[in-house]
Short mmCIF file of C-alpha atoms in Angstrom, two decimals:
data_model
loop_
_atom_site.label_atom_id
_atom_site.label_comp_id
_atom_site.label_asym_id
_atom_site.label_seq_id
_atom_site.Cartn_x
_atom_site.Cartn_y
_atom_site.Cartn_z
CA MET A 1 1.94 16.47 72.01
CA LYS A 2 -0.02 17.90 69.08
CA GLY A 3 -0.78 21.52 68.25
CA TYR A 4 -1.85 23.85 65.44
CA ARG A 5 0.79 25.23 63.11
CA ARG A 6 0.37 28.88 62.09
CA GLN A 7 1.72 30.63 59.00
CA ASP A 8 4.43 32.45 61.01
CA GLY A 9 5.84 29.14 62.29
CA ARG A 10 4.44 29.39 65.79
CA LYS A 11 2.19 26.64 67.06
CA GLY A 12 -0.97 26.91 69.11
CA ILE A 13 -2.25 24.52 71.75
CA ARG A 14 -5.86 25.54 71.04
CA ASN A 15 -7.70 26.54 67.86
CA HIS A 16 -10.10 29.18 69.15
CA LEU A 17 -12.31 31.50 67.18
CA ILE A 18 -12.27 34.89 68.86
CA VAL A 19 -15.02 37.47 68.61
CA ALA A 20 -13.60 40.89 69.43
CA TYR A 21 -15.63 43.99 70.21
CA LEU A 22 -13.78 47.17 69.36
CA VAL A 23 -15.64 49.44 71.78
CA GLU A 24 -17.94 48.81 74.74
CA CYS A 25 -20.90 49.85 72.54
CA ALA A 26 -20.40 46.63 70.55
CA HIS A 27 -19.81 44.39 73.59
CA HIS A 28 -23.38 43.15 74.02
CA VAL A 29 -23.73 42.15 70.39
CA ALA A 30 -20.36 40.39 70.39
CA ARG A 31 -21.33 38.48 73.54
CA GLU A 32 -24.67 37.46 72.01
CA ILE A 33 -22.83 36.11 68.98
CA VAL A 34 -20.48 34.03 71.13
CA LEU A 35 -22.94 32.66 73.70
CA PRO A 36 -24.25 29.58 71.82
CA TYR A 37 -20.70 28.62 70.81
CA ARG A 38 -18.77 29.03 74.05
CA ASP A 39 -18.30 25.26 74.43
CA ARG A 40 -17.13 24.94 70.82
CA GLY A 41 -14.09 27.21 71.11
CA ALA A 42 -15.61 30.65 70.52
CA HIS A 43 -14.08 33.23 72.88
CA LEU A 44 -14.99 36.85 73.54
CA ILE A 45 -12.36 39.57 73.88
CA GLY A 46 -12.44 43.31 73.31
CA PHE A 47 -11.38 46.80 74.20
CA ALA A 48 -13.99 49.00 75.86
CA GLY A 49 -12.55 52.46 75.25
CA CYS A 50 -13.71 54.78 72.50
CA TYR A 51 -10.52 56.86 72.46
CA PRO A 52 -7.44 55.73 70.53
CA ASN A 53 -4.66 53.96 72.39
CA ALA A 54 -1.55 52.47 70.79
CA TYR A 55 -1.13 49.89 73.55
CA ALA A 56 -4.68 48.56 73.12
CA GLU A 57 -4.29 48.36 69.33
CA ARG A 58 -0.96 46.57 69.67
CA VAL A 59 -2.27 44.05 72.23
CA MET A 60 -5.46 43.41 70.25
CA ALA A 61 -3.39 42.77 67.11
CA ARG A 62 -1.17 40.31 69.00
CA LEU A 63 -4.20 38.53 70.44
CA ALA A 64 -5.99 38.36 67.10
CA THR A 65 -2.89 36.66 65.67
CA HIS A 66 -2.13 34.61 68.80
CA ALA A 67 -0.96 31.05 68.19
CA ASN A 68 -4.06 29.67 69.98
CA VAL A 69 -6.37 31.61 67.65
CA GLY A 70 -7.60 30.14 64.37
CA ALA A 71 -10.09 32.77 63.18
CA VAL A 72 -11.34 36.23 64.16
CA LEU A 73 -14.65 38.09 63.99
CA LEU A 74 -14.45 41.83 64.68
CA VAL A 75 -17.56 43.61 65.93
CA SER A 76 -17.54 47.38 65.58
CA LEU A 77 -20.12 50.03 66.35
CA GLY A 78 -18.72 52.06 63.50
CA CYS A 79 -17.76 55.46 64.93
CA GLU A 80 -15.22 54.33 67.58
CA SER A 81 -11.61 55.30 67.03
CA PHE A 82 -10.18 51.76 66.99
CA ASN A 83 -8.60 51.12 63.59
CA ARG A 84 -10.62 48.07 62.55
CA ARG A 85 -9.22 48.01 59.03
CA ASP A 86 -5.61 47.70 60.21
CA LEU A 87 -6.58 44.99 62.69
CA ALA A 88 -8.50 43.00 60.06
CA GLU A 89 -5.58 43.39 57.65
CA ALA A 90 -3.09 42.10 60.26
CA VAL A 91 -5.28 39.02 60.79
CA ARG A 92 -5.71 38.48 57.04
CA ARG A 93 -1.93 38.71 56.49
CA SER A 94 -1.46 36.07 59.21
CA GLY A 95 -3.43 33.60 57.08
CA ARG A 96 -6.46 33.38 59.36
CA PRO A 97 -10.10 33.76 58.34
CA VAL A 98 -11.37 37.19 59.44
CA ARG A 99 -14.69 39.02 59.13
CA THR A 100 -15.71 42.48 60.30
CA LEU A 101 -19.30 43.39 61.18
CA VAL A 102 -20.19 47.05 61.74
CA LEU A 103 -23.40 47.75 63.62
CA GLN A 104 -23.98 51.14 62.00
CA GLU A 105 -23.58 49.68 58.51
CA ASP A 106 -24.85 46.13 58.79
CA GLY A 107 -28.35 46.58 60.20
CA GLY A 108 -28.03 46.93 63.97
CA THR A 109 -28.25 44.41 66.78
CA ARG A 110 -30.49 41.66 65.41
CA ALA A 111 -28.98 41.57 61.92
CA VAL A 112 -25.38 41.58 63.19
CA VAL A 113 -26.03 38.85 65.77
CA ALA A 114 -27.55 36.70 63.00
CA ALA A 115 -24.71 37.40 60.56
CA GLY A 116 -22.10 36.79 63.25
CA ARG A 117 -23.59 33.48 64.33
CA ALA A 118 -23.84 32.33 60.71
CA TRP A 119 -20.13 33.11 60.23
CA LEU A 120 -19.25 31.27 63.45
CA GLU A 121 -21.21 28.17 62.36
CA GLU A 122 -19.32 27.97 59.11
CA THR A 123 -15.89 28.98 60.45
CA LEU A 124 -15.96 26.73 63.54
CA ALA A 125 -16.57 23.77 61.23
CA VAL A 126 -13.44 24.70 59.26
CA LEU A 127 -11.37 25.07 62.45
CA HIS A 128 -12.67 21.74 63.74
CA ASP A 129 -11.31 19.96 60.66
CA MET A 130 -7.88 21.60 60.81
CA PRO A 131 -5.19 18.93 61.22
CA ARG A 132 -2.88 19.00 64.26
CA THR A 133 0.89 18.71 63.96
CA ASP A 134 3.62 17.64 66.36
CA LEU A 135 4.30 20.05 69.20
CA ASP A 136 7.64 20.20 71.02
CA LEU A 137 8.48 21.70 74.40
CA SER A 138 10.44 24.36 72.50
CA ASP A 139 7.11 25.45 70.93
CA LEU A 140 5.63 26.20 74.35
CA VAL A 141 5.32 29.69 75.82
CA VAL A 142 4.08 29.56 79.40
CA GLY A 143 3.27 32.54 81.60
CA THR A 144 2.55 32.77 85.30
CA ILE A 145 0.34 34.95 87.50
CA CYS A 146 -0.69 34.86 91.11
CA GLY A 147 -4.11 36.00 92.23
CA GLY A 148 -5.87 35.88 95.55
CA SER A 149 -2.54 35.27 97.27
CA ASP A 150 -2.13 34.40 100.91
CA ALA A 151 0.87 33.33 102.95
CA THR A 152 0.60 29.77 101.60
CA SER A 153 1.12 31.02 98.01
CA GLY A 154 4.78 31.69 98.65
CA LEU A 155 5.25 28.43 100.55
CA THR A 156 3.74 25.87 98.17
CA ALA A 157 2.26 26.90 94.80
CA ASN A 158 4.84 29.55 93.91
CA PRO A 159 7.93 27.42 94.59
CA VAL A 160 6.20 24.59 92.65
CA ILE A 161 5.67 26.92 89.68
CA GLY A 162 9.29 28.09 90.00
CA LYS A 163 10.55 24.52 89.78
CA THR A 164 8.23 23.85 86.84
CA PHE A 165 9.63 26.95 85.11
CA ASP A 166 13.17 25.61 85.70
CA TRP A 167 12.14 22.26 84.12
CA LEU A 168 10.56 23.99 81.10
CA VAL A 169 13.44 26.43 80.52
CA ASP A 170 15.96 23.57 80.72
CA ARG A 171 14.04 21.98 77.80
CA ARG A 172 14.09 25.11 75.61
CA ALA A 173 10.55 26.21 76.37
CA THR A 174 9.79 29.88 76.99
CA ALA A 175 8.67 30.96 80.45
CA ILE A 176 7.44 34.46 81.34
CA PHE A 177 6.88 35.95 84.77
CA GLU A 178 5.66 39.46 85.49
CA GLU A 179 4.15 41.43 88.38
CA THR A 180 7.10 43.82 88.68
CA ASN A 181 5.10 45.70 91.29
CA GLU A 182 5.19 42.51 93.38
CA LEU A 183 8.97 42.15 93.19
CA LEU A 184 9.87 45.14 95.38
CA GLY A 185 12.64 44.12 97.70
CA CYS A 186 13.82 41.40 95.26
CA GLU A 187 15.27 43.72 92.62
CA ARG A 188 18.94 43.22 93.52
CA HIS A 189 18.65 39.45 93.47
CA LEU A 190 16.68 39.63 90.23
CA ALA A 191 19.35 41.83 88.61
CA SER A 192 22.02 39.31 89.61
CA ARG A 193 20.22 36.61 87.57
CA ALA A 194 20.30 38.58 84.29
CA ILE A 195 22.51 37.18 81.51
CA THR A 196 24.18 40.59 81.10
CA PRO A 197 24.79 43.41 83.61
CA GLU A 198 22.98 45.83 81.30
CA LEU A 199 19.89 43.61 81.31
CA GLY A 200 20.21 43.34 85.10
CA ALA A 201 20.05 47.13 85.35
CA GLU A 202 16.92 47.13 83.15
CA LEU A 203 15.26 44.47 85.32
CA ALA A 204 15.95 46.40 88.52
CA ALA A 205 14.80 49.62 86.84
CA ALA A 206 11.52 47.94 85.86
CA VAL A 207 10.90 47.02 89.50
CA LEU A 208 11.76 50.51 90.72
CA LYS A 209 9.55 52.04 88.03
CA ALA A 210 6.72 49.92 89.39
CA GLU A 211 7.54 51.12 92.91
CA ARG A 212 7.36 54.75 91.83
CA TYR A 213 4.17 54.20 89.87
CA HIS A 214 2.43 52.60 92.80
CA ARG A 215 3.78 55.14 95.28
CA VAL A 216 2.17 57.89 93.20
CA LEU A 217 -1.08 55.94 93.39
CA GLY A 218 -0.70 55.62 97.14
CA HIS A 219 -0.40 51.87 97.52
CA GLY A 220 1.16 48.63 96.36
CA SER A 221 -0.48 45.54 95.05
CA PHE A 222 -1.35 44.62 98.58
CA ALA A 223 -5.03 43.76 99.07
CA TRP A 224 -6.99 43.04 102.20
CA GLY A 225 -7.28 39.36 101.52
CA ASN A 226 -3.48 39.16 101.61
CA ALA A 227 -3.33 40.49 105.18
CA GLU A 228 -6.13 38.24 106.35
CA GLY A 229 -4.15 35.33 104.96
CA GLY A 230 -1.12 36.29 107.04
CA LEU A 231 1.02 38.38 104.69
CA THR A 232 1.97 41.66 106.34
CA THR A 233 4.05 43.73 103.92
CA GLN A 234 4.60 44.31 100.23
CA GLU A 235 8.14 42.96 100.37
CA GLU A 236 7.03 39.78 102.17
CA LYS A 237 4.46 39.19 99.47
CA SER A 238 7.16 39.96 96.89
CA LEU A 239 9.51 37.21 98.06
CA GLY A 240 6.68 34.73 97.84
CA ALA A 241 5.70 35.95 94.38
CA TYR A 242 9.34 35.97 93.24
CA ALA A 243 9.55 32.24 93.95
CA LYS A 244 7.41 31.67 90.81
CA SER A 245 10.35 32.74 88.65
CA GLY A 246 12.39 29.70 89.69
CA SER A 247 16.15 29.84 89.66
CA ARG A 248 17.32 30.02 86.04
CA PRO A 249 19.06 33.03 84.45
CA VAL A 250 16.78 35.78 83.15
CA CYS A 251 17.47 36.21 79.44
CA GLY A 252 15.29 39.17 78.59
CA LEU A 253 12.83 41.89 79.52
CA LEU A 254 9.59 42.17 77.54
CA LYS A 255 6.80 44.70 77.34
CA PRO A 256 3.25 43.79 76.29
CA GLY A 257 3.28 42.85 72.61
CA ASP A 258 6.98 41.87 72.43
CA LEU A 259 7.44 38.26 71.34
CA PRO A 260 10.31 36.37 73.04
CA PRO A 261 12.92 35.70 70.35
CA ARG A 262 13.88 32.24 71.70
CA GLY A 263 13.32 29.87 74.60
CA GLY A 264 14.33 30.90 78.11
CA LEU A 265 13.10 32.84 81.11
CA TYR A 266 11.77 36.38 80.61
CA LEU A 267 10.44 39.14 82.83
CA LEU A 268 7.40 40.94 81.41
CA ASP A 269 7.07 44.57 82.47
CA VAL A 270 3.34 45.23 82.83
CA VAL A 271 3.60 48.66 84.48
CA PRO A 272 3.14 51.59 82.06
CA ASP A 273 5.98 53.96 81.17
CA GLY A 274 5.95 57.69 81.75
CA GLU A 275 3.80 59.68 84.09
CA VAL A 276 0.92 58.00 85.89
CA ARG A 277 -1.95 58.60 83.51
CA PHE A 278 -4.58 55.89 83.54
CA GLY A 279 -4.80 54.96 87.21
CA PHE A 280 -4.05 51.57 88.71
CA PRO A 281 -2.39 49.67 85.85
CA ASN A 282 -3.37 46.08 86.60
CA ILE A 283 -6.89 46.33 87.84
CA SER A 284 -7.34 42.57 88.00
CA ASP A 285 -5.44 39.36 87.30
CA ASN A 286 -6.92 39.15 83.81
CA THR A 287 -5.23 42.36 82.68
CA GLU A 288 -1.93 40.60 83.39
CA ALA A 289 -3.17 37.55 81.49
CA ALA A 290 -3.89 39.80 78.49
CA ASP A 291 -0.33 41.19 78.62
CA LEU A 292 1.17 37.69 78.88
CA MET A 293 -0.89 36.49 75.92
CA ALA A 294 0.20 39.57 73.95
CA CYS A 295 3.73 38.21 74.39
CA GLY A 296 2.63 34.87 73.00
CA ALA A 297 1.87 32.92 76.20
CA GLN A 298 -0.26 29.92 75.20
CA MET A 299 -0.89 28.79 78.76
CA ILE A 300 -0.92 30.47 82.17
CA LEU A 301 0.06 28.87 85.46
CA PHE A 302 -2.09 30.62 88.04
CA SER A 303 -1.13 30.41 91.70
CA THR A 304 -3.87 31.07 94.22
CA GLY A 305 -4.09 30.77 97.99
CA ARG A 306 -7.41 32.40 98.85
CA GLY A 307 -9.02 30.80 95.82
CA SER A 308 -9.53 32.42 92.43
CA VAL A 309 -11.98 30.88 89.97
CA VAL A 310 -10.88 32.77 86.85
CA GLY A 311 -9.76 31.37 83.56
CA SER A 312 -9.01 33.37 80.44
CA ALA A 313 -10.04 33.82 76.87
CA ILE A 314 -7.49 32.36 74.41
CA ALA A 315 -4.96 30.76 76.82
CA PRO A 316 -5.87 27.88 79.14
CA VAL A 317 -5.27 28.68 82.80
CA VAL A 318 -3.83 25.97 85.07
CA LYS A 319 -4.77 26.79 88.66
CA VAL A 320 -2.30 25.73 91.31
CA CYS A 321 -3.94 25.96 94.72
CA ALA A 322 -1.52 26.82 97.51
CA ASN A 323 -3.84 26.47 100.48
CA PRO A 324 -5.22 23.02 101.40
CA GLN A 325 -8.31 24.50 103.10
CA THR A 326 -9.11 26.51 99.98
CA TYR A 327 -8.66 23.41 97.84
CA ARG A 328 -11.22 21.50 99.89
CA ARG A 329 -13.73 24.36 99.48
CA MET A 330 -13.12 24.91 95.76
CA ALA A 331 -11.65 21.69 94.35
CA GLU A 332 -13.64 21.83 91.11
CA ASP A 333 -12.03 25.18 90.25
CA MET A 334 -8.47 23.92 90.83
CA ASP A 335 -6.08 21.85 88.74
CA VAL A 336 -3.33 21.07 91.25
CA ASP A 337 -3.54 20.73 95.05
CA ALA A 338 -0.15 22.17 96.01
CA GLY A 339 -1.32 22.94 99.55
CA ARG A 340 -1.06 19.25 100.38
CA ILE A 341 2.64 19.96 100.95
CA LEU A 342 1.57 21.76 104.13
CA GLU A 343 -0.33 18.67 105.31
CA ASP A 344 2.50 16.27 104.66
CA ARG A 345 0.56 14.63 101.78
CA GLY A 346 3.22 15.34 99.20
CA THR A 347 6.60 16.92 98.74
CA LEU A 348 7.52 19.94 96.69
CA ASP A 349 9.10 17.65 94.09
CA GLU A 350 6.04 15.38 93.89
CA VAL A 351 3.69 18.32 93.37
CA THR A 352 6.10 19.80 90.80
CA ALA A 353 6.00 16.51 88.87
CA GLU A 354 2.19 16.66 88.98
CA LEU A 355 2.17 20.23 87.64
CA ILE A 356 4.60 19.36 84.83
CA ASP A 357 2.33 16.46 83.82
CA ARG A 358 -0.66 18.84 83.96
CA VAL A 359 1.17 21.35 81.74
CA LEU A 360 1.96 18.69 79.15
CA ARG A 361 -1.59 17.36 79.10
CA THR A 362 -2.99 20.89 78.83
CA ALA A 363 -0.64 21.60 75.94
CA ASP A 364 -1.89 18.42 74.27
CA GLY A 365 -5.48 19.65 74.45
CA GLU A 366 -6.90 18.35 77.72
CA PRO A 367 -9.22 21.00 79.23
CA THR A 368 -8.22 22.67 82.49
CA ALA A 369 -10.68 23.17 85.36
CA SER A 370 -11.56 26.70 84.28
CA GLU A 371 -11.94 25.62 80.63
CA ALA A 372 -14.32 22.84 81.67
CA LEU A 373 -16.38 25.45 83.52
CA LEU A 374 -16.35 27.71 80.41
CA HIS A 375 -14.45 30.52 82.10
CA GLN A 376 -13.07 32.99 79.58
CA GLU A 377 -12.45 36.20 81.49
CA PHE A 378 -10.80 39.01 79.59
CA LEU A 379 -9.95 42.62 80.44
CA LEU A 380 -7.87 45.15 78.55
CA PRO A 381 -7.30 48.52 80.25
CA TYR A 382 -5.69 51.74 79.02
CA LYS A 383 -1.89 51.73 79.34
CA SER A 384 1.03 53.27 77.50
CA PHE A 385 4.55 51.97 76.91
CA GLU A 386 7.72 53.16 75.27
CA PRO A 387 9.67 50.68 73.09
CA LEU A 388 12.17 48.30 74.75
CA GLY A 389 15.64 49.64 75.40
CA PRO A 390 18.63 48.14 73.52
CA SER A 391 19.80 46.05 76.51
CA CYS A 392 16.49 44.27 77.12
CA LEU A 393 16.97 41.31 74.77
CA PRO A 394 20.71 40.56 74.70
CA GLY A 395 21.87 38.77 71.59
CA SER A 396 18.82 39.63 69.52
CA PRO A 397 19.33 41.86 66.50
CA ALA A 398 15.76 43.14 66.69
CA HIS A 399 13.55 42.97 69.73
CA GLY A 400 10.00 41.54 69.71
CA GLY A 401 9.19 43.31 66.46
CA GLN A 402 6.15 45.26 65.47
CA VAL A 403 2.78 43.75 64.81
CA GLY A 404 2.04 42.77 61.23
CA MET B 1 16.03 30.85 94.78
CA GLU B 2 17.44 27.36 95.09
CA MET B 3 18.02 28.06 98.75
CA LEU B 4 14.45 29.16 99.09
CA ASN B 5 13.05 26.14 97.29
CA SER B 6 15.07 23.57 99.15
CA ALA B 7 14.26 25.18 102.48
CA ALA B 8 10.57 24.92 101.63
CA ALA B 9 11.03 21.32 100.53
CA GLY B 10 12.56 20.00 103.70
CA ALA B 11 10.86 21.80 106.51
CA PHE B 12 7.17 20.97 106.44
CA ARG B 13 7.06 18.19 108.99
CA GLY B 14 6.54 20.44 112.00
CA ARG B 15 3.75 22.92 112.59
CA LEU B 16 6.14 25.84 112.21
CA LEU B 17 8.14 26.45 109.08
CA ARG B 18 11.28 28.56 109.11
CA LEU B 19 12.18 29.28 105.47
CA ALA B 20 15.81 30.24 106.08
CA PRO B 21 18.13 29.65 109.05
CA THR B 22 18.56 33.38 109.73
CA ASP B 23 14.81 34.06 109.94
CA ASN B 24 13.51 35.50 113.21
CA ILE B 25 9.97 34.47 112.36
CA ALA B 26 8.42 31.15 111.39
CA VAL B 27 5.20 30.40 109.52
CA ALA B 28 2.38 28.34 111.03
CA THR B 29 1.48 25.38 108.79
CA ALA B 30 -1.68 24.81 110.85
CA ALA B 31 -3.87 27.04 113.01
CA LEU B 32 -2.14 27.14 116.40
CA ALA B 33 -3.61 28.28 119.74
CA ALA B 34 -2.01 30.55 122.32
CA GLY B 35 -0.34 28.53 125.08
CA GLN B 36 0.69 25.71 122.77
CA ALA B 37 4.34 24.88 122.57
CA ALA B 38 5.39 24.40 118.97
CA ARG B 39 8.66 22.71 118.19
CA LEU B 40 11.02 24.36 115.72
CA ASP B 41 14.26 22.56 114.96
CA ASP B 42 15.71 21.98 118.44
CA VAL B 43 13.84 24.69 120.35
CA GLU B 44 10.35 24.87 121.80
CA ILE B 45 8.47 28.11 121.28
CA THR B 46 5.53 28.80 123.59
CA LEU B 47 2.91 30.68 121.63
CA LEU B 48 1.73 33.92 123.26
CA ASP B 49 -1.03 34.53 120.67
CA ASP B 50 -3.27 32.44 118.44
CA ILE B 51 -1.49 31.96 115.11
CA PRO B 52 -3.76 31.33 112.10
CA LEU B 53 -2.57 29.10 109.25
CA GLY B 54 0.04 30.91 107.19
CA HIS B 55 0.63 33.65 109.74
CA LYS B 56 3.97 34.43 111.34
CA VAL B 57 5.24 33.95 114.87
CA ALA B 58 8.43 35.49 116.28
CA VAL B 59 10.98 32.81 117.13
CA ALA B 60 13.39 35.30 118.73
CA ALA B 61 13.01 38.66 120.42
CA ILE B 62 12.90 41.53 117.92
CA ALA B 63 13.63 45.10 119.03
CA ALA B 64 11.46 48.03 117.96
CA GLY B 65 12.79 49.13 114.58
CA GLY B 66 14.53 45.79 114.05
CA GLN B 67 14.28 43.98 110.74
CA VAL B 68 11.96 41.00 110.44
CA LEU B 69 13.53 38.30 108.25
CA LYS B 70 11.68 35.72 106.11
CA TYR B 71 13.27 33.70 103.26
CA GLY B 72 16.44 35.20 104.78
CA CYS B 73 15.39 38.63 103.52
CA PRO B 74 13.94 41.66 105.34
CA ILE B 75 10.17 41.94 105.02
CA GLY B 76 9.89 45.15 107.08
CA SER B 77 10.61 46.64 110.49
CA ALA B 78 9.08 46.01 113.90
CA THR B 79 6.96 48.94 115.09
CA CYS B 80 7.31 47.87 118.75
CA PRO B 81 9.35 45.28 120.69
CA ILE B 82 8.23 41.74 119.77
CA ARG B 83 8.76 38.75 122.06
CA ALA B 84 9.41 35.21 120.91
CA GLY B 85 6.03 33.47 120.56
CA GLN B 86 4.08 36.59 119.57
CA HIS B 87 2.03 36.92 116.40
CA VAL B 88 3.89 39.11 113.88
CA HIS B 89 1.55 40.98 111.57
CA VAL B 90 0.19 44.43 110.67
CA HIS B 91 -0.04 45.41 114.37
CA ASN B 92 3.72 45.19 114.99
CA LEU B 93 5.40 45.05 111.56
CA LYS B 94 5.50 47.73 108.89
CA SER B 95 6.79 47.71 105.35
CA ASP B 96 10.00 49.54 104.52
CA TYR B 97 8.62 50.12 101.01
CA PHE B 98 4.97 51.04 101.34
CA PRO B 99 2.76 51.61 104.35
CA THR B 100 0.63 48.48 104.39
CA PHE B 101 -2.86 49.31 103.25
CA THR B 102 -4.58 49.63 106.64
CA SER B 103 -8.13 50.86 106.63
CA GLN B 104 -10.34 50.01 109.59
CA HIS B 105 -10.91 46.47 108.50
CA PRO B 106 -12.66 44.07 110.92
CA ALA B 107 -9.76 41.64 110.62
CA LEU B 108 -7.58 44.19 112.39
CA ALA B 109 -9.80 44.72 115.42
CA GLY B 110 -7.66 44.51 118.56
CA LYS B 111 -4.44 44.52 116.54
CA GLU B 112 -3.43 48.12 117.17
CA PRO B 113 0.13 48.53 118.47
CA PRO B 114 0.30 49.05 122.24
CA ALA B 115 0.60 52.72 123.28
#
């Protein structure tokens, strides 16, 4: 496998140029800049809010210096509160080309679109010529999400992803699962897999925090499509979702923006700390993708039963379809037909081998289904987190570290 | 989880899948019609309801308030007595964590618990 070496030693499996709007008011212009270059590796991300938020600034800084990112264009209106200078400086220090365009200073819509596209032309050519270097399994950081789950998710795709995680972790890769709000009822078993009892207590606390958070909001992560697909309760859905984590020991707890210090299996806590402030924390699957990428995930294994079409900016999404009927309806959007297990057209081990092969080819640059269809969904909401506790990353002198 | 994975690996040949030996429900791996007898291990279950793909059927009697087990773990409590062969879903099973999100969705028509 070949990848792109970055100044900090991490390696990317893509070399994208990201255009980031720093407030919704700059979103249209940023999108106009990207449009002609979507099939050449230009991706659009951004934060819509005008009010300052430490979480959003931290995640945006991680994404702008993500291993899959080779260059960054920031598009600002000018009066929003996002600290564009700090973000540009973090990118510059990372050794990547960066440019900031400010609508209120640089001539408005037409002039900024023209300047942005000119910069993309020139910078994409530089990225295209960047040499690739050898990529090992230990360089890989793989996350997982489920979206549009039904009862088949927990029977086929999720156990397949769990076995793939086991295979990756055994080879010193990093694997990250999340969805603490979907692990209710599994917290004791999860705690028993932690490498220290103190970490186990943190893992269970993260699940119970999610329970409290969602109870305040009046519901779980349970959506109508889940019930139509045959899942009845939150805890039933949880056991199916939990299967994605595989069976290896859990070596750490992360929050968005914390980089895993070494290979192994990690739980990412995506539910905000403190009082419920900003409403439902993960308003769609892509907010979880953003949090995984902020922890360095270069690729996302996406389990779907009902049939999601989404991809993501920055990190290729590998869609593992749990339901054979869904696969027949939406084959072009899927990468792996795990539902064939239900029709006796393959065993769990055979489909796991297929997914591992798909992961390796994706890491080596082969486009996934959603990449081929130019999907690059992205969504960053308001959240707030406190720093990790001292037991969350056993054996590490300093946790994830601060940006920059 | 190894238990869970290996159970899933070995049990897909029939039309009903029991994920752990202690489970009192099984999962339909195909859409099954009421009246059909579906074989599960060494017992025949006669289906009392239509069971859509992925939905659950009771494979033993479950008392009102009794735990429903899947993957060997409780997934909630029965809200009324459930007979072997009946569909187990939002009309007779409730979460012990959250009330399942039940608005008046068309999918639930006719699934209210008996008075």
